[in-house]
Amino acid sequence: MSSHNERTVSQRNAAKAVSPSLTENEQTLRSIFENCSDVVFRRMTIQGNIFLLLVYVDGMIDKDLVQNTILKPLLYEGIPQGLGTLGSLAQMLDMELIAALQTQRITKFEEAADLILKGNVAFLADGDPFVLLADVSQYETRSIEEPSTEAALRGTRESFTELLRTNTTLLRRIIVTPDLKMESFQIGKLTKTEVVLAYIDGLSTPALVNEVRTRIGAIDIQSVLESGYIEEYIEDTSYSPFPQMQSTERADVVSAGLLEGRVAVFVNGSPIVLVVPMTFWDGLQAPDDYYERFLYVTMNRWIRYLFALFSILFPSIYIALTTYHPEMMPPKLMLSITGLREQSPFPTVIEVFLMEFMFEGLREAGIRLPQQIGPLVSIVGALVIGQAAVQAGIISAPIVIVVSAAGISSFVIPRYRFGYPLRMLRFPLLVLSGLFGLFGVALGLIMILSHLIQLSPLGTPYLEPIAPTSKSKLKNVFLRRPRKRMN
């Protein structure tokens, strides 16, 4: 109860207006920042009769800039002639001492407290009914590094960081035009996270921009810690396993999306940027496709398409053929598989399920373990467990080959997140194939295709340009035309 009362008092003080009394203002700010040990209150006396209060968060401001640009001139040069004495200190700071900084005058404590927590230093002078805030924010951030989740074979090696302004600067360096617009939003009642909507005026359709802007503005949430929060709020279908927007940490991917008329969403504190809308074929295309020669890229695209189909269908087709349709397999191959399965105590569908769960568990362990030992555990674990299971007669050798081949095929997909739905849908297809054979596999594919046809993120058909068919864009799905023939 007492903590609730203290919170209520703090909120009530934040709603107050700044008064000319420095003592009263200091008491209000101290009540707002009660038990905040990192908030510093520093009183100063200038020329013996002017009192100044500095309020800032330790570790979030450039102390050298404050010391050399603001405090030293005040202490050693005093107030310039013509500005008077009492009540003119904030005016002097605003006009002369920190003219090179971004400053603003605030009359409400609530706004002043928010800006202080974002790295501004607040100046309160006795006699001034406002708070002067200067943006001198500086704090430790991660430097620009190579992308960790997206392999860059060719192209930029710069990835986004957790600092919003660094990310928008990377984008400005690539797209040098005033038509690149960046609209700012503040989302989250507690975190007050800055979210930026970026688009190119004239390329992005106004309907798309307005729809994304409306959805972001309608978000009512307590906190935003990552761009995934925004993604779930603005996507159309939350229960679809397929991603409806790209998530990337590469500046060139975001730039390419904007140049195609899409919009990007930046979230302060997250190195992952969202690009909307997304189609099914975007998940199977790599950024390097547009940096390499078109013949190589065309061949690689067909390999990706075939392996993506292979990864989702191979285990279920194996179950259907060996269990219900052995006559469709070559006799020698079927005899070989039957001989290897004689010692196995489980049906084929159970064997595949056990190995699939084991493979997914090892994959997850490789991700969660420290980077030095994660890949070693996943690879060695798969080899040891698979070999031991075969020797013990629990699993037949062909099952290990089938599951391993399907799992490795999913790694060919360039967008890591796009591999999630293919891995998830593999399990219901296993159930259908185990119950109904090839008819169950066909039924599962029809259900998946029906869902993909109905999926339309932000008004863009997910299977475009296949369904609906667009001849002008169709060639770029299966082929990568020469650069001279691309629009």
Tab-separated table of N, CA, C and O in Angstrom, residues 171 175 179-183 196-213 216 234 243-248 252-266 273-287 290 301 415 418 457-465 473 476-477 486:
chain	number	residue	atom	x	y	z
A	171	LEU	N	21.203	4.298	-42.581
A	171	LEU	CA	20.251	4.342	-43.683
A	171	LEU	C	20.410	5.625	-44.492
A	171	LEU	O	20.351	5.603	-45.729
A	175	ILE	N	20.764	6.032	-48.659
A	175	ILE	CA	19.716	6.724	-49.420
A	175	ILE	C	19.841	8.216	-49.116
A	175	ILE	O	19.345	8.706	-48.098
A	179	ASP	N	13.635	12.879	-49.719
A	179	ASP	CA	12.390	12.118	-49.824
A	179	ASP	C	12.335	10.959	-48.835
A	179	ASP	O	11.275	10.364	-48.662
A	180	LEU	N	13.475	10.618	-48.232
A	180	LEU	CA	13.482	9.602	-47.186
A	180	LEU	C	12.928	10.226	-45.906
A	180	LEU	O	13.583	11.044	-45.261
A	181	LYS	N	11.732	9.835	-45.551
A	181	LYS	CA	11.045	10.412	-44.394
A	181	LYS	C	11.172	9.479	-43.199
A	181	LYS	O	11.153	8.258	-43.343
A	182	MET	N	11.283	10.086	-42.026
A	182	MET	CA	11.372	9.320	-40.782
A	182	MET	C	10.464	9.966	-39.745
A	182	MET	O	10.764	11.051	-39.241
A	183	GLU	N	9.369	9.300	-39.450
A	183	GLU	CA	8.401	9.793	-38.469
A	183	GLU	C	8.627	9.088	-37.135
A	183	GLU	O	8.797	7.872	-37.093
A	196	VAL	N	10.591	4.643	-34.953
A	196	VAL	CA	10.683	5.471	-36.155
A	196	VAL	C	10.120	4.707	-37.339
A	196	VAL	O	10.492	3.552	-37.587
A	197	LEU	N	9.228	5.348	-38.065
A	197	LEU	CA	8.671	4.813	-39.304
A	197	LEU	C	9.386	5.488	-40.472
A	197	LEU	O	9.328	6.705	-40.618
A	198	ALA	N	10.070	4.696	-41.298
A	198	ALA	CA	10.853	5.220	-42.415
A	198	ALA	C	10.242	4.767	-43.733
A	198	ALA	O	9.835	3.609	-43.877
A	199	TYR	N	10.197	5.678	-44.685
A	199	TYR	CA	9.689	5.372	-46.020
A	199	TYR	C	10.199	6.435	-46.983
A	199	TYR	O	10.676	7.503	-46.561
A	200	ILE	N	10.115	6.136	-48.280
A	200	ILE	CA	10.525	7.083	-49.314
A	200	ILE	C	9.275	7.685	-49.920
A	200	ILE	O	8.459	6.979	-50.522
A	201	ASP	N	9.125	8.978	-49.759
A	201	ASP	CA	7.960	9.678	-50.281
A	201	ASP	C	7.963	9.614	-51.805
A	201	ASP	O	8.936	9.994	-52.452
A	202	GLY	N	6.879	9.123	-52.377
A	202	GLY	CA	6.790	8.983	-53.822
A	202	GLY	C	6.954	7.548	-54.287
A	202	GLY	O	6.509	7.212	-55.381
A	203	LEU	N	7.612	6.708	-53.481
A	203	LEU	CA	7.754	5.291	-53.809
A	203	LEU	C	6.780	4.437	-53.003
A	203	LEU	O	6.141	3.540	-53.547
A	204	SER	N	6.683	4.696	-51.717
A	204	SER	CA	5.718	3.980	-50.881
A	204	SER	C	4.324	4.557	-51.105
A	204	SER	O	4.161	5.784	-51.172
A	205	THR	N	3.349	3.693	-51.240
A	205	THR	CA	1.984	4.164	-51.452
A	205	THR	C	1.458	4.837	-50.185
A	205	THR	O	1.714	4.354	-49.073
A	206	PRO	N	0.726	5.941	-50.312
A	206	PRO	CA	0.187	6.609	-49.114
A	206	PRO	C	-0.703	5.697	-48.282
A	206	PRO	O	-0.729	5.807	-47.057
A	207	ALA	N	-1.425	4.776	-48.950
A	207	ALA	CA	-2.298	3.871	-48.185
A	207	ALA	C	-1.485	2.967	-47.263
A	207	ALA	O	-1.858	2.738	-46.108
A	208	LEU	N	-0.348	2.460	-47.757
A	208	LEU	CA	0.507	1.599	-46.935
A	208	LEU	C	1.095	2.382	-45.767
A	208	LEU	O	1.095	1.914	-44.623
A	209	VAL	N	1.601	3.573	-46.048
A	209	VAL	CA	2.207	4.395	-44.987
A	209	VAL	C	1.165	4.753	-43.932
A	209	VAL	O	1.418	4.673	-42.725
A	210	ASN	N	-0.019	5.152	-44.373
A	210	ASN	CA	-1.072	5.525	-43.423
A	210	ASN	C	-1.512	4.340	-42.576
A	210	ASN	O	-1.784	4.491	-41.380
A	211	GLU	N	-1.569	3.155	-43.182
A	211	GLU	CA	-1.990	1.973	-42.426
A	211	GLU	C	-0.969	1.613	-41.351
A	211	GLU	O	-1.331	1.342	-40.194
A	212	VAL	N	0.310	1.626	-41.712
A	212	VAL	CA	1.346	1.319	-40.716
A	212	VAL	C	1.379	2.403	-39.645
A	212	VAL	O	1.513	2.111	-38.443
A	213	ARG	N	1.260	3.652	-40.061
A	213	ARG	CA	1.251	4.756	-39.100
A	213	ARG	C	0.092	4.625	-38.126
A	213	ARG	O	0.249	4.834	-36.909
A	216	ILE	N	0.762	1.665	-35.641
A	216	ILE	CA	1.764	1.993	-34.618
A	216	ILE	C	1.190	2.966	-33.607
A	216	ILE	O	1.385	2.824	-32.397
A	234	ILE	N	1.349	-4.968	-35.135
A	234	ILE	CA	0.965	-4.420	-36.437
A	234	ILE	C	0.753	-5.491	-37.497
A	234	ILE	O	0.310	-5.163	-38.607
A	243	PRO	N	6.108	-15.699	-41.195
A	243	PRO	CA	6.372	-14.283	-40.876
A	243	PRO	C	5.773	-13.369	-41.934
A	243	PRO	O	5.846	-13.655	-43.131
A	244	GLN	N	5.179	-12.279	-41.493
A	244	GLN	CA	4.520	-11.344	-42.405
A	244	GLN	C	5.314	-10.069	-42.613
A	244	GLN	O	4.847	-9.146	-43.268
A	245	MET	N	6.490	-10.004	-42.027
A	245	MET	CA	7.385	-8.872	-42.260
A	245	MET	C	8.821	-9.337	-42.061
A	245	MET	O	9.098	-10.215	-41.244
A	246	GLN	N	9.705	-8.741	-42.837
A	246	GLN	CA	11.113	-9.100	-42.725
A	246	GLN	C	11.708	-8.485	-41.462
A	246	GLN	O	11.363	-7.367	-41.082
A	247	SER	N	12.606	-9.204	-40.848
A	247	SER	CA	13.387	-8.666	-39.736
A	247	SER	C	14.854	-8.816	-40.099
A	247	SER	O	15.301	-9.935	-40.395
A	248	THR	N	15.566	-7.729	-40.100
A	248	THR	CA	16.943	-7.756	-40.572
A	248	THR	C	17.793	-6.809	-39.744
A	248	THR	O	17.290	-5.862	-39.135
A	252	ASP	N	21.623	-2.564	-45.939
A	252	ASP	CA	21.343	-2.659	-47.366
A	252	ASP	C	20.021	-3.372	-47.626
A	252	ASP	O	19.341	-3.080	-48.612
A	253	VAL	N	19.622	-4.305	-46.760
A	253	VAL	CA	18.336	-4.974	-46.921
A	253	VAL	C	17.199	-3.984	-46.694
A	253	VAL	O	16.210	-3.959	-47.438
A	254	VAL	N	17.321	-3.158	-45.666
A	254	VAL	CA	16.301	-2.141	-45.403
A	254	VAL	C	16.241	-1.144	-46.556
A	254	VAL	O	15.155	-0.759	-47.008
A	255	SER	N	17.399	-0.730	-47.062
A	255	SER	CA	17.428	0.222	-48.173
A	255	SER	C	16.759	-0.364	-49.410
A	255	SER	O	15.991	0.321	-50.096
A	256	ALA	N	17.045	-1.634	-49.700
A	256	ALA	CA	16.426	-2.278	-50.860
A	256	ALA	C	14.910	-2.346	-50.696
A	256	ALA	O	14.164	-2.127	-51.656
A	257	GLY	N	14.448	-2.634	-49.486
A	257	GLY	CA	13.009	-2.672	-49.260
A	257	GLY	C	12.356	-1.317	-49.453
A	257	GLY	O	11.279	-1.209	-50.052
A	258	LEU	N	12.993	-0.264	-48.952
A	258	LEU	CA	12.436	1.083	-49.129
A	258	LEU	C	12.410	1.483	-50.596
A	258	LEU	O	11.462	2.129	-51.055
A	259	LEU	N	13.434	1.103	-51.335
A	259	LEU	CA	13.485	1.435	-52.756
A	259	LEU	C	12.454	0.651	-53.561
A	259	LEU	O	12.176	1.002	-54.711
A	260	GLU	N	11.907	-0.407	-52.984
A	260	GLU	CA	10.829	-1.164	-53.620
A	260	GLU	C	9.455	-0.677	-53.187
A	260	GLU	O	8.442	-1.275	-53.540
A	261	GLY	N	9.411	0.394	-52.401
A	261	GLY	CA	8.135	0.960	-51.989
A	261	GLY	C	7.616	0.456	-50.666
A	261	GLY	O	6.444	0.689	-50.331
A	262	ARG	N	8.438	-0.223	-49.891
A	262	ARG	CA	8.002	-0.714	-48.591
A	262	ARG	C	8.346	0.310	-47.502
A	262	ARG	O	8.943	1.348	-47.772
A	263	VAL	N	7.983	-0.010	-46.292
A	263	VAL	CA	8.276	0.866	-45.166
A	263	VAL	C	9.065	0.076	-44.132
A	263	VAL	O	8.968	-1.158	-44.058
A	264	ALA	N	9.854	0.789	-43.334
A	264	ALA	CA	10.687	0.170	-42.309
A	264	ALA	C	10.317	0.733	-40.946
A	264	ALA	O	9.919	1.901	-40.830
A	265	VAL	N	10.477	-0.100	-39.926
A	265	VAL	CA	10.167	0.297	-38.553
A	265	VAL	C	11.405	0.079	-37.704
A	265	VAL	O	11.878	-1.057	-37.549
A	266	PHE	N	11.951	1.171	-37.170
A	266	PHE	CA	13.109	1.132	-36.273
A	266	PHE	C	12.613	1.256	-34.832
A	266	PHE	O	11.698	2.032	-34.549
A	273	VAL	N	15.532	-4.464	-37.479
A	273	VAL	CA	14.609	-3.528	-38.122
A	273	VAL	C	13.573	-4.326	-38.898
A	273	VAL	O	13.893	-5.340	-39.532
A	274	LEU	N	12.335	-3.869	-38.846
A	274	LEU	CA	11.238	-4.531	-39.550
A	274	LEU	C	11.002	-3.859	-40.892
A	274	LEU	O	11.018	-2.623	-40.985
A	275	VAL	N	10.792	-4.665	-41.925
A	275	VAL	CA	10.459	-4.165	-43.262
A	275	VAL	C	9.129	-4.786	-43.652
A	275	VAL	O	8.986	-6.015	-43.667
A	276	VAL	N	8.147	-3.954	-43.956
A	276	VAL	CA	6.801	-4.428	-44.272
A	276	VAL	C	6.340	-3.830	-45.600
A	276	VAL	O	6.737	-2.715	-45.952
A	277	PRO	N	5.500	-4.578	-46.350
A	277	PRO	CA	5.080	-5.956	-46.088
A	277	PRO	C	6.093	-6.955	-46.651
A	277	PRO	O	7.029	-6.580	-47.343
A	278	MET	N	5.853	-8.241	-46.383
A	278	MET	CA	6.727	-9.315	-46.841
A	278	MET	C	5.902	-10.333	-47.615
A	278	MET	O	4.742	-10.578	-47.286
A	279	THR	N	6.505	-10.928	-48.628
A	279	THR	CA	5.855	-11.993	-49.374
A	279	THR	C	6.572	-13.319	-49.125
A	279	THR	O	7.662	-13.349	-48.549
A	280	PHE	N	5.954	-14.395	-49.571
A	280	PHE	CA	6.519	-15.726	-49.385
A	280	PHE	C	7.882	-15.843	-50.060
A	280	PHE	O	8.814	-16.450	-49.517
A	281	TRP	N	8.024	-15.252	-51.230
A	281	TRP	CA	9.257	-15.403	-52.008
A	281	TRP	C	10.397	-14.583	-51.424
A	281	TRP	O	11.561	-14.894	-51.663
A	282	ASP	N	10.069	-13.544	-50.654
A	282	ASP	CA	11.131	-12.779	-49.987
A	282	ASP	C	11.889	-13.648	-48.993
A	282	ASP	O	13.083	-13.440	-48.759
A	283	GLY	N	11.206	-14.607	-48.388
A	283	GLY	CA	11.861	-15.473	-47.427
A	283	GLY	C	12.847	-16.431	-48.045
A	283	GLY	O	13.697	-16.990	-47.347
A	284	LEU	N	12.755	-16.651	-49.359
A	284	LEU	CA	13.650	-17.573	-50.044
A	284	LEU	C	14.707	-16.862	-50.871
A	284	LEU	O	15.456	-17.516	-51.593
A	285	GLN	N	14.762	-15.541	-50.779
A	285	GLN	CA	15.755	-14.773	-51.518
A	285	GLN	C	16.749	-14.158	-50.546
A	285	GLN	O	16.380	-13.714	-49.459
A	286	ALA	N	18.000	-14.130	-50.966
A	286	ALA	CA	19.087	-13.592	-50.135
A	286	ALA	C	19.490	-12.213	-50.651
A	286	ALA	O	19.365	-11.931	-51.856
A	287	PRO	N	19.977	-11.327	-49.779
A	287	PRO	CA	20.444	-10.017	-50.250
A	287	PRO	C	21.554	-10.117	-51.280
A	287	PRO	O	21.652	-9.284	-52.186
A	290	TYR	N	21.380	-9.978	-55.467
A	290	TYR	CA	21.440	-8.811	-56.344
A	290	TYR	C	22.846	-8.225	-56.432
A	290	TYR	O	23.032	-7.153	-56.999
A	301	ARG	N	18.768	-19.999	-56.617
A	301	ARG	CA	17.364	-19.866	-56.237
A	301	ARG	C	16.611	-21.176	-56.440
A	301	ARG	O	15.821	-21.590	-55.600
A	415	ARG	N	16.779	-16.743	-45.072
A	415	ARG	CA	16.164	-16.032	-43.949
A	415	ARG	C	15.937	-17.034	-42.820
A	415	ARG	O	15.094	-17.933	-42.939
A	418	PHE	N	12.456	-17.586	-41.588
A	418	PHE	CA	11.538	-18.214	-42.520
A	418	PHE	C	11.641	-19.728	-42.460
A	418	PHE	O	10.751	-20.432	-42.959
A	457	PRO	N	-0.699	-9.734	-45.820
A	457	PRO	CA	-0.207	-8.744	-44.851
A	457	PRO	C	-0.243	-7.331	-45.407
A	457	PRO	O	0.317	-7.036	-46.466
A	458	LEU	N	-0.979	-6.465	-44.713
A	458	LEU	CA	-1.118	-5.051	-45.083
A	458	LEU	C	-1.597	-4.880	-46.518
A	458	LEU	O	-1.172	-3.984	-47.242
A	459	GLY	N	-2.490	-5.781	-46.937
A	459	GLY	CA	-3.084	-5.673	-48.255
A	459	GLY	C	-2.264	-6.226	-49.388
A	459	GLY	O	-2.682	-6.147	-50.546
A	460	THR	N	-1.109	-6.813	-49.116
A	460	THR	CA	-0.263	-7.396	-50.158
A	460	THR	C	-0.412	-8.909	-50.144
A	460	THR	O	-0.104	-9.544	-49.136
A	461	PRO	N	-0.884	-9.527	-51.228
A	461	PRO	CA	-1.016	-10.997	-51.253
A	461	PRO	C	0.315	-11.672	-50.972
A	461	PRO	O	1.349	-11.304	-51.524
A	462	TYR	N	0.281	-12.681	-50.090
A	462	TYR	CA	1.519	-13.307	-49.624
A	462	TYR	C	2.230	-14.075	-50.729
A	462	TYR	O	3.453	-14.202	-50.711
A	463	LEU	N	1.469	-14.621	-51.692
A	463	LEU	CA	2.071	-15.393	-52.777
A	463	LEU	C	2.279	-14.559	-54.044
A	463	LEU	O	2.561	-15.113	-55.098
A	464	GLU	N	2.098	-13.254	-53.943
A	464	GLU	CA	2.351	-12.406	-55.103
A	464	GLU	C	3.825	-12.524	-55.533
A	464	GLU	O	4.698	-12.562	-54.670
A	465	PRO	N	4.140	-12.640	-56.821
A	465	PRO	CA	3.282	-12.459	-57.997
A	465	PRO	C	2.754	-13.765	-58.583
A	465	PRO	O	2.314	-13.777	-59.727
A	473	LYS	N	6.342	-9.108	-62.696
A	473	LYS	CA	7.156	-9.463	-61.532
A	473	LYS	C	7.474	-10.950	-61.463
A	473	LYS	O	8.300	-11.365	-60.656
A	476	ASN	N	11.144	-12.348	-61.882
A	476	ASN	CA	12.118	-12.123	-60.817
A	476	ASN	C	11.984	-13.122	-59.679
A	476	ASN	O	12.807	-13.139	-58.770
A	477	VAL	N	10.966	-13.975	-59.706
A	477	VAL	CA	10.798	-14.993	-58.675
A	477	VAL	C	11.650	-16.212	-58.986
A	477	VAL	O	12.410	-16.695	-58.144
A	486	MET	N	16.405	-5.039	-65.552
A	486	MET	CA	15.559	-4.887	-64.365
A	486	MET	C	15.166	-3.432	-64.210
A	486	MET	O	15.930	-2.518	-64.506
